Coordinates of C-alpha atoms in Angstrom, one line a residue:
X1176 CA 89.4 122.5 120.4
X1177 CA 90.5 124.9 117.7
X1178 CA 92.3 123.1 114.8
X1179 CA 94.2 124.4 112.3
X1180 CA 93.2 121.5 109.7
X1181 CA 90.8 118.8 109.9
X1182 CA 90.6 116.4 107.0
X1183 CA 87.0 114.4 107.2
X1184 CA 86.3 110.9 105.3
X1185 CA 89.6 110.4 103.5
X1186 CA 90.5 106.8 102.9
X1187 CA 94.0 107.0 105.4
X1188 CA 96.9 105.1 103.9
X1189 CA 98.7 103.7 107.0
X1190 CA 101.5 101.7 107.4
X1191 CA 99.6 98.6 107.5
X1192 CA 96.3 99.2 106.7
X1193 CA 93.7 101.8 104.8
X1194 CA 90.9 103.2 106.9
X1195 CA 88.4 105.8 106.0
X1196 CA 88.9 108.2 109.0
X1197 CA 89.2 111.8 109.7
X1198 CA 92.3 113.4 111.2
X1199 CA 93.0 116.7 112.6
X1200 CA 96.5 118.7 112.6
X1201 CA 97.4 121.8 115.1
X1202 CA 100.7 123.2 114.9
X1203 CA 102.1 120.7 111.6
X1204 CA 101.5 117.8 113.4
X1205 CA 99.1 115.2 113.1
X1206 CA 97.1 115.3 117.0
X1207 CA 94.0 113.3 116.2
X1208 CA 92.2 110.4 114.2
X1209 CA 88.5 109.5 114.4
X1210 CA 85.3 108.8 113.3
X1211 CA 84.2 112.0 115.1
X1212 CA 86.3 114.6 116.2
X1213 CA 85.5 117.3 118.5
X1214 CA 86.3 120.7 117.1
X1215 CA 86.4 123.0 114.8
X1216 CA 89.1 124.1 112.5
X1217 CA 90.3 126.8 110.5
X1218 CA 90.4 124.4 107.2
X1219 CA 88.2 121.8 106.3
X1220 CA 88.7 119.5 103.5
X1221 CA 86.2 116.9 102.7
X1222 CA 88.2 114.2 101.4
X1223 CA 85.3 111.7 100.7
X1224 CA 86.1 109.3 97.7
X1225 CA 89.3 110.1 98.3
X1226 CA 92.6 108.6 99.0
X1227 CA 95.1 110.3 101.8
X1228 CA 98.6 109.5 100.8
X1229 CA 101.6 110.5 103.2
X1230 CA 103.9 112.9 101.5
X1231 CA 106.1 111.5 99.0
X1232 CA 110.1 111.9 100.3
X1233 CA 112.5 112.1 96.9
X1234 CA 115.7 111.8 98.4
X1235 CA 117.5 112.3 94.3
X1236 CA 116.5 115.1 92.0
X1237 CA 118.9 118.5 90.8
X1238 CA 117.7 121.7 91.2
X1239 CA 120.8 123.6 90.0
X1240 CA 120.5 126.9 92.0
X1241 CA 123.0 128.4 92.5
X1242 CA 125.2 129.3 89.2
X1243 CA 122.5 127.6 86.7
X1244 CA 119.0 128.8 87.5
X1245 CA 118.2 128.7 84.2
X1246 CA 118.1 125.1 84.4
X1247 CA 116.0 124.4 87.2
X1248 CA 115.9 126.2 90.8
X1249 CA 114.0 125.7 94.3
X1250 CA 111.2 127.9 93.7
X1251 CA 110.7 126.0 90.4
X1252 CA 111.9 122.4 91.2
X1253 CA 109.9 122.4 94.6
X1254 CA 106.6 124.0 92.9
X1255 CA 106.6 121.0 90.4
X1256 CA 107.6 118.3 93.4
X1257 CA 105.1 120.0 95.8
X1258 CA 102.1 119.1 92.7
X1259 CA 103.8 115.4 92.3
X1260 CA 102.4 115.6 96.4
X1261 CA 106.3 115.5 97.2
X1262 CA 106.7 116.6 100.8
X1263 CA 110.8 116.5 101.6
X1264 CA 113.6 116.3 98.9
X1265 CA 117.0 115.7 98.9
X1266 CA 119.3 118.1 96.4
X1267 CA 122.0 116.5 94.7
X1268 CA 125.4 118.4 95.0
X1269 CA 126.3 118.7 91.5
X1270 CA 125.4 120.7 88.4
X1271 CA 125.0 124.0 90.4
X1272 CA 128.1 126.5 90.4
X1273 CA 130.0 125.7 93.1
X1274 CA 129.2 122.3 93.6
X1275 CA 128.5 121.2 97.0
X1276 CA 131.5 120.0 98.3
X1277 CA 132.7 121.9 100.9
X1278 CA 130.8 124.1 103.5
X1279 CA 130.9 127.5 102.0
X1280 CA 129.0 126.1 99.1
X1281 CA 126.4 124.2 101.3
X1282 CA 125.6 127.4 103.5
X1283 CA 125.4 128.9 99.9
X1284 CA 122.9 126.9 98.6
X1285 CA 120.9 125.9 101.8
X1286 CA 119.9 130.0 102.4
X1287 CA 118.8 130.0 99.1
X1288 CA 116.5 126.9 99.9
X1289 CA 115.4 128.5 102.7
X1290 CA 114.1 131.3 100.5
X1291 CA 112.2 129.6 97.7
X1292 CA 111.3 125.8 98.5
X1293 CA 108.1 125.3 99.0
X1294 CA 108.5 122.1 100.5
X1295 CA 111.2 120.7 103.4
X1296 CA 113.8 119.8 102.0
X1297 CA 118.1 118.1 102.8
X1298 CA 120.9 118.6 101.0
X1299 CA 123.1 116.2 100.2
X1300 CA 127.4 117.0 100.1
X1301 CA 129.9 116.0 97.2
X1302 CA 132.5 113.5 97.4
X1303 CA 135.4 114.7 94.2
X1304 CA 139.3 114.5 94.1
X1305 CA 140.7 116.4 96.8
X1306 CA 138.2 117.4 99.0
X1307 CA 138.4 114.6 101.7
X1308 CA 138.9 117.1 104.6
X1309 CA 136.0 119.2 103.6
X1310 CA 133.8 115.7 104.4
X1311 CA 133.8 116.5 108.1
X1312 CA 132.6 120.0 108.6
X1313 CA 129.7 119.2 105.7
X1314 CA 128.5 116.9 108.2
X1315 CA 128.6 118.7 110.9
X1316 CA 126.7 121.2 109.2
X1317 CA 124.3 118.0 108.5
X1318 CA 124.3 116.9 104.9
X1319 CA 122.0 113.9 104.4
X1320 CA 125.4 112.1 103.2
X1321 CA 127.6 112.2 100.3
X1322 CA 127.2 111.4 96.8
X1323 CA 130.2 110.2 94.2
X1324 CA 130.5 109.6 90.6
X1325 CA 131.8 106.6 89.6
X1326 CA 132.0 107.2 85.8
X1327 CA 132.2 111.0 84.4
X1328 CA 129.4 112.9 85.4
X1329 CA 128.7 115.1 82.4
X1330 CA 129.8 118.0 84.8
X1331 CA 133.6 119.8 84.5
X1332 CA 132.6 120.8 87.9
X1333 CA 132.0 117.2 89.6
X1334 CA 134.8 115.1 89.0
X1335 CA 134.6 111.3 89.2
X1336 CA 136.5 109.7 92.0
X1337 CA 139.1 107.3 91.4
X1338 CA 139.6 104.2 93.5
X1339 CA 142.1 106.0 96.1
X1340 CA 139.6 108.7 96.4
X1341 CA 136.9 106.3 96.9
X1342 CA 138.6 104.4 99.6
X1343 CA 139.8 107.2 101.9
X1344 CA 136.5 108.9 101.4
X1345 CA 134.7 105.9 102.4
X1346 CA 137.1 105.6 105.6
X1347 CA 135.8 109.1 106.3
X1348 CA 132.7 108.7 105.5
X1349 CA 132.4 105.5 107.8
X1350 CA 134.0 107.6 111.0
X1351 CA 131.7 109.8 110.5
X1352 CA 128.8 107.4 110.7
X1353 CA 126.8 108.8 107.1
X1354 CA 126.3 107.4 103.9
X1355 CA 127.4 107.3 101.0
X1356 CA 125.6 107.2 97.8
X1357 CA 127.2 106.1 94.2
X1358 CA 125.9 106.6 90.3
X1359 CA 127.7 103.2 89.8
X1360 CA 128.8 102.6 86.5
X1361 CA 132.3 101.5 85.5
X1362 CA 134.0 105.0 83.9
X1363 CA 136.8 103.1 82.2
X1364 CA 134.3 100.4 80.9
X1365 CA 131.8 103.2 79.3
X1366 CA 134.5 105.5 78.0
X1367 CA 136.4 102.8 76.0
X1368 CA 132.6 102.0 74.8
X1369 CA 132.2 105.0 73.6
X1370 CA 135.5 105.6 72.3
X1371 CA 134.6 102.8 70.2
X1372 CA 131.4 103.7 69.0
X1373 CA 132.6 107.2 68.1
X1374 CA 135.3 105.6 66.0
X1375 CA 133.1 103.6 63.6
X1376 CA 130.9 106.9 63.8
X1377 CA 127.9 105.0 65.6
X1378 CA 126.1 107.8 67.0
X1379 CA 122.7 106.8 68.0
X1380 CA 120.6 105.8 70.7
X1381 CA 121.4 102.1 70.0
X1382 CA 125.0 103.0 70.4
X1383 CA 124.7 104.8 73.3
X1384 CA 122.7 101.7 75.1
X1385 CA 125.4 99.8 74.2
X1386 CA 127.9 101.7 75.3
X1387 CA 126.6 101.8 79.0
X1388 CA 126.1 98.2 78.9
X1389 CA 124.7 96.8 81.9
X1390 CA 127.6 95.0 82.6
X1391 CA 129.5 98.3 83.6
X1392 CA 126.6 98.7 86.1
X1393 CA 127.1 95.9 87.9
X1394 CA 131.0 95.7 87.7
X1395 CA 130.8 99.0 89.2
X1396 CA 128.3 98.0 92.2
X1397 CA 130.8 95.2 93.1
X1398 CA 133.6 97.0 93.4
X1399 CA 131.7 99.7 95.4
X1400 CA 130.7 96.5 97.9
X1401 CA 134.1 95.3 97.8
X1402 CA 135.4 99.0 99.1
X1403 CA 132.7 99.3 101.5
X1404 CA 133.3 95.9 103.1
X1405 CA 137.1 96.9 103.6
X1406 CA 136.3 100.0 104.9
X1407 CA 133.1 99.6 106.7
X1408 CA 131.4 102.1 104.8
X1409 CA 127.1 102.4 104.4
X1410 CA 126.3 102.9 101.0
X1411 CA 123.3 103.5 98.9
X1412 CA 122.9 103.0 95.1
X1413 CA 120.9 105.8 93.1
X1414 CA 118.8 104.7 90.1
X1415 CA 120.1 101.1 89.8
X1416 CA 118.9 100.1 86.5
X1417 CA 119.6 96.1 85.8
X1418 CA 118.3 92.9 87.8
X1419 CA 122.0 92.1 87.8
X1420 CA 122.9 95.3 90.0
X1421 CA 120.1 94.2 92.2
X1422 CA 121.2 91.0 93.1
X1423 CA 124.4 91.7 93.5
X1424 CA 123.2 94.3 95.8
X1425 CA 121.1 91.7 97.8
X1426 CA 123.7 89.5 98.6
X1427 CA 126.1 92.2 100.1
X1428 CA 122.9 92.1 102.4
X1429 CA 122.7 89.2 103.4
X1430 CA 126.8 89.5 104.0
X1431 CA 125.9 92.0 106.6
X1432 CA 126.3 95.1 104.4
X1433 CA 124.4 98.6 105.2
X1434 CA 123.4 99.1 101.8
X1435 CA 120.4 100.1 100.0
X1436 CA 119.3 100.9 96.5
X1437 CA 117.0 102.9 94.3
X1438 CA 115.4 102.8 91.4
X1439 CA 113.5 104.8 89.3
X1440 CA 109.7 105.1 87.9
X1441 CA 111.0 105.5 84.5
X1442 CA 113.4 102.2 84.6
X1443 CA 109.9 100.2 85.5
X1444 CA 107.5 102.1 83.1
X1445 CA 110.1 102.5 79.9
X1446 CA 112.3 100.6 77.8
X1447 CA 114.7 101.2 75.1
X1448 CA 111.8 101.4 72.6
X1449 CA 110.6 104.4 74.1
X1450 CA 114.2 106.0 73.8
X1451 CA 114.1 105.3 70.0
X1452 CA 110.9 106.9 70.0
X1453 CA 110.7 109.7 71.9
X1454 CA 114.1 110.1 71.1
X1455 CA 116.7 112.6 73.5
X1456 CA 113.7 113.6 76.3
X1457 CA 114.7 109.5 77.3
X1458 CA 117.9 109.8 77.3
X1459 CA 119.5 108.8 81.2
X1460 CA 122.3 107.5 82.7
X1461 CA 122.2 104.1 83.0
X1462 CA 120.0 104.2 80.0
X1463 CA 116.6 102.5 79.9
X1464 CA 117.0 99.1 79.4
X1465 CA 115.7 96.2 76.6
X1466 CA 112.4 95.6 77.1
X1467 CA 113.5 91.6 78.2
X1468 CA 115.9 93.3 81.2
X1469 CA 113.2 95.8 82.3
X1470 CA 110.9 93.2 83.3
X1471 CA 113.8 91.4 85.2
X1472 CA 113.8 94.7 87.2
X1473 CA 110.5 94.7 87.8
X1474 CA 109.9 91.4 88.9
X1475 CA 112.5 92.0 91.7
X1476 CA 110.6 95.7 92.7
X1477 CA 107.6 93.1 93.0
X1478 CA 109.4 90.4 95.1
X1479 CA 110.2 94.1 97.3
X1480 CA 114.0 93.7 96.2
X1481 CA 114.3 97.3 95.7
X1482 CA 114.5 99.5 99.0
X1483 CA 112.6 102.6 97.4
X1484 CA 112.2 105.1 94.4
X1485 CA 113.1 108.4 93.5
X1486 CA 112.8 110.4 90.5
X1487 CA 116.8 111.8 89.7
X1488 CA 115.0 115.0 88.3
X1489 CA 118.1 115.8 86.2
X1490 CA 116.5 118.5 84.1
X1491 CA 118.4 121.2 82.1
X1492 CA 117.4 123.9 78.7
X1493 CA 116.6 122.2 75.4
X1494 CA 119.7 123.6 74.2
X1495 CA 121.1 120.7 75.6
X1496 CA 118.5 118.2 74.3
X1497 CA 118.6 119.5 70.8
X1498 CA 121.6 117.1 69.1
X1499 CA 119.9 115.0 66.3
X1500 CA 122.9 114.2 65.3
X1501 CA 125.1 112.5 68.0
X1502 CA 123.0 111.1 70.8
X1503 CA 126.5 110.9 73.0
X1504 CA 126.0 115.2 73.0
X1505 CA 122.3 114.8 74.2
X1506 CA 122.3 115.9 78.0
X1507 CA 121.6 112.6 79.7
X1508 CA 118.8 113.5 82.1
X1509 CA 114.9 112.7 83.0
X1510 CA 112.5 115.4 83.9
X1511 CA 110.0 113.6 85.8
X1512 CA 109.8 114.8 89.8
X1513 CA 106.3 115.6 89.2
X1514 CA 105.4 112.2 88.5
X1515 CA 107.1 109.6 90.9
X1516 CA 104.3 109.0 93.0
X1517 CA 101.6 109.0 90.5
X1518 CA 103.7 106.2 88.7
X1519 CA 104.0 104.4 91.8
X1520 CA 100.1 104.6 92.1
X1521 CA 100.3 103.6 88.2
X1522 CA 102.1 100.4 89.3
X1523 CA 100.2 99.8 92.2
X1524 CA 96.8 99.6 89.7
X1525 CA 98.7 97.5 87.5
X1526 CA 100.1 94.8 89.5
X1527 CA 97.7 94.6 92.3
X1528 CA 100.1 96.1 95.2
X1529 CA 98.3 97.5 98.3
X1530 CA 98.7 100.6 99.3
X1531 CA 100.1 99.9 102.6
X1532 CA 102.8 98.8 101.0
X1533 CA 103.3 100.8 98.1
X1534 CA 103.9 103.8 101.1
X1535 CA 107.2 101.5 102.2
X1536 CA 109.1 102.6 98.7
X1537 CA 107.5 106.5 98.7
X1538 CA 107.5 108.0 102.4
X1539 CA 108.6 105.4 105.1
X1540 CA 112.2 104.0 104.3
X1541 CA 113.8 106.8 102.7
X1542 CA 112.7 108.5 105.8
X1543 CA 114.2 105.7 108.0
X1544 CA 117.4 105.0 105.9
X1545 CA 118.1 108.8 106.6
X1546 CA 116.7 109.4 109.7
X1547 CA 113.8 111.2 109.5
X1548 CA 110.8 108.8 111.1
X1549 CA 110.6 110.7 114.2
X1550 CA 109.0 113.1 112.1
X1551 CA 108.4 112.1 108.3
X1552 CA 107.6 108.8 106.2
X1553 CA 104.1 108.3 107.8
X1554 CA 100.5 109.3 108.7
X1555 CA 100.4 108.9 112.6
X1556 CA 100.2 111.3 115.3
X1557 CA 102.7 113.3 116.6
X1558 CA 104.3 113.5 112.6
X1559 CA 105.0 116.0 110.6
X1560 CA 101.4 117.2 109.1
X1561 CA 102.6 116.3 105.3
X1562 CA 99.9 114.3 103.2
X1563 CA 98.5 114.0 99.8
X1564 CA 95.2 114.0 98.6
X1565 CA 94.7 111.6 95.6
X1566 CA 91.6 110.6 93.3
X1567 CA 91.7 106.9 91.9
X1568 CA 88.2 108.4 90.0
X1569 CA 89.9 110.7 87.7
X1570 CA 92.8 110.1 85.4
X1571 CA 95.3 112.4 84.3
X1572 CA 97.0 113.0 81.5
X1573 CA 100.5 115.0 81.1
X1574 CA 100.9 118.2 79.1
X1575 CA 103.5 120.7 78.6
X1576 CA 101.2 123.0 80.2
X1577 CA 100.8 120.7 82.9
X1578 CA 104.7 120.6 83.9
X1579 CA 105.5 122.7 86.5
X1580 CA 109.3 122.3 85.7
X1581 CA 111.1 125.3 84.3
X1582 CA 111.2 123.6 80.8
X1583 CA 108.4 122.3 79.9
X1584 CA 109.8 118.6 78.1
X1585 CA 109.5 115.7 80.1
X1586 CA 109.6 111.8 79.0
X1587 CA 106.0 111.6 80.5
X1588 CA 104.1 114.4 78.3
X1589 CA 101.2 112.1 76.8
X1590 CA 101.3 109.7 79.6
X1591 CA 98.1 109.1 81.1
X1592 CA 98.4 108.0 84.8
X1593 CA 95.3 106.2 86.8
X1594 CA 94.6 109.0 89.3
X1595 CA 95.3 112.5 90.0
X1596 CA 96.9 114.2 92.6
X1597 CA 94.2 116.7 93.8
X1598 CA 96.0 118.6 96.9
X1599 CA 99.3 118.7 98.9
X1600 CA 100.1 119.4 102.6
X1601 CA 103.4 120.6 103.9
X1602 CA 103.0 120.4 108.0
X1603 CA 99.3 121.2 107.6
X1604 CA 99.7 123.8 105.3
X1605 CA 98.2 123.8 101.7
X1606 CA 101.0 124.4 98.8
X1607 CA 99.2 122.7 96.1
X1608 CA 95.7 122.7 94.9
X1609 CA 94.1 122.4 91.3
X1610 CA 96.9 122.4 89.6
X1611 CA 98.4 125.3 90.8
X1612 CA 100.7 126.7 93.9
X1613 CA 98.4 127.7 96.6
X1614 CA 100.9 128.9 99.5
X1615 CA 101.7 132.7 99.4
X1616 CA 105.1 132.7 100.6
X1617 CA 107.8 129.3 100.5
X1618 CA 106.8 126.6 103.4
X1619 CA 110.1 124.3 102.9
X1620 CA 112.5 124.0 106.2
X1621 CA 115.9 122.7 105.5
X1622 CA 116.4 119.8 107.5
X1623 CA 119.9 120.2 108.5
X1624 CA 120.2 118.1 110.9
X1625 CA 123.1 115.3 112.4
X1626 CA 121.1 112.2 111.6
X1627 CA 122.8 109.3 110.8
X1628 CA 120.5 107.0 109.6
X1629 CA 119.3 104.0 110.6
X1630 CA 121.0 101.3 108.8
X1631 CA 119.9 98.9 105.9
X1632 CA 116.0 98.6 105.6

């Protein structure tokens, strides 16, 4: 037999277990494991001492392509995700020009994936004032699902909904059996905050925590809940921030509720402190929390209270970063795709989590919450040939010429993670490889497809 990879004496992380193995891949697909397997193939890599991760799926990061490149596009965004051994993204709809809410606009941008990413990738639609009727062909065409804004989104283009617009788009949304996924915080709540702050001239990063307290968070969650349960709507919370939001989220579970919820490596590895220090490169929305509130949200990721994680890549020109006056005018957003799985691994080392397990929030229930574990989310045969090679031996430590992001700031520059991501696989295929881009041409398919998910994991 004739392979066209063959991966020898890698510690396999499985679902359930690690195994030092080898595995073989012909056509992007897994076809063999084994202590000895008979063949030859055109690729060999000698993965001894080393850990074989499946491919990280990030189902929240902006790549703002088209109508702002210049912020952060596919060939870009999907170079630096490919070396953070992401395999499968999901694109946001907003901060490109036209936002992706209606079909037009997703054709738009999903030929230009086709032409740059280097990695698979789904795009998700938009949910704004007026375009409820545009909800229907955008999944036909087969967004992943919808996102909303449930507070301003910093974008002229992306309007928040208001609560009719929520409602009937979430009776839409429900008859057309997708999800829908909020940035829950309460808009009048943090504009009057703000408001306020602004008026006493309170401009700093103090004032802009407490503006976005996390009360508005969860206020916002429970209304979202409330809709949803009227209306019969799935739903899944981005970068939930707060304990509070958690639990609140956890009960509508046990109610019966189709919900999930994200967070975020930089909500479990930062704090508020950080924010003072490093000053507008920390800057999110919610913001990083107290230090006392941060480890109420981590204790829950540990108790597995949190479904999975993704980065919300949210990157964007200095320019924008550059305020050192008024941290309210400071572009709210992280630049950390690269490093969502290495901080996983981070916290993994940390706490003691197996690996096994630490592959449920990175690869296997984003890809069942959105249907994609026929093919993604794990290391098994008959899967989609997309795996990371990892070294727990070496450390690695970020620098600007280290980012393979457009702009080269990032929270994490300085950050010294325990391990290094050595190689990454899309379906067999090498893209990444000593800290550079090793395909020749883009690899990434979009998956446009008419799954519907699978329901609450």
């Amino acid at each position: 037999m004739i392979y066209d990879l063959i991966v020898k004496n890698g510690s396999v992380v499985f679902h359930d277990e690690v195994k030092k193995t080898n595995l073989a891949v012909k056509d992007g697909i897994v076809v063999e494991f084994g202590d000895d397997i008979d063949g030859e193939a055109d690729v060999v890599w000698d993965a001894e001492g080393q850990y074989v991760f499946p491919g990280l799926i990030d189902v929240h990061v902006h790549f703002n392509e088209p109508g702002r490149e210049d912020w952060e596009g596919f060939s870009t965004g999907s170079s630096m995700l490919a070396a953070g051994g992401c395999t499968t993204f999901f694109d946001m709809p907003l901060n490109g020009v036209p936002s992706t809410t209606d079909l037009e606009a997703l054709q738009q941008k999903g030929k230009i994936g086709e032409e740059k990413s280097f990695v698979d990738f789904g795009l998700w639609g938009g949910l704004v004032p007026g375009n409820e009727n545009d909800l229907a062909p955008l999944a036909e065409k087969g967004v992943v699902g919808f996102k909303a804004f449930m507070s301003p989104s910093g974008n002229k283009e992306f309007a928040a909904v208001d609560d009719n617009t929520l409602l009937n788009g979430m009776k839409t949304i429900a008859g057309l059996r997708k999800i829908l996924a909020l940035h829950a915080e309460d808009g009048a709540m943090v504009q009057f905050l703000q408001r306020e702050k602004e008026r006493q001239e309170k401009f700093g990063p103090d004032d802009y925590l407490q503006s976005r307290p996390i009360a508005a968070e969860w206020l916002a969650v429970r209304k979202a809940i409330t809709f949803a349960e009227q209306t019969g709507c799935s739903l899944h919370f981005v970068h939930i921030s707060s304990a509070e939001a958690v639990e609140e989220i956890q009960q509508a579970k046990k109610r019966g509720l189709d919900v999930t919820l994200e967070t975020c490596p930089h909500y479990l590895l930062f704090d508020h402190e950080h924010t003072k220090k490093l000053g507008a490169v920390a800057k999110c929305a919610p913001p990083l929390r107290e230090l006392s509130d941060q480890k109420k949200l981590v204790d829950l990721f540990l108790k597995d209270q949190i479904d999975f994680v993704a980065s919300d890549h949210s990157p964007s020109p200095w320019s924008l970063k550059e305020d050192e006056t008024n941290f309210f005018n400071v572009w709210g957003g992280i630049s950390g795709g690269q490093f969502t799985l290495m901080a996983m691994i981070e916290l993994a080392v940390r706490y003691r989590i197996p690996f096994p397990k630490l592959i449920h929030w990175t690869s296997a229930r984003p890809a069942k919450r959105f249907g994609l574990d026929g093919k993604k989310g794990e290391i098994a045969k008959g899967k989609d040939a997309d795996f990371v090679i990892i070294s727990l031996k070496d450390s690695f430590t970020v620098e600007k010429n280290s980012l393979l992001q457009k702009h080269k700031h990032s929270l994490y520059v300085n950050h010294t993670f325990p391990c290094k991501i050595l190689a990454t696989f899309q379906r067999g295929k090498l893209v990444f490889d000593n800290g550079r881009i090793r395909a020749s041409k883009p690899l990434g398919q979009w998956l446009n497809y008419d799954g519907k998910g699978k329901g609450a994991v």
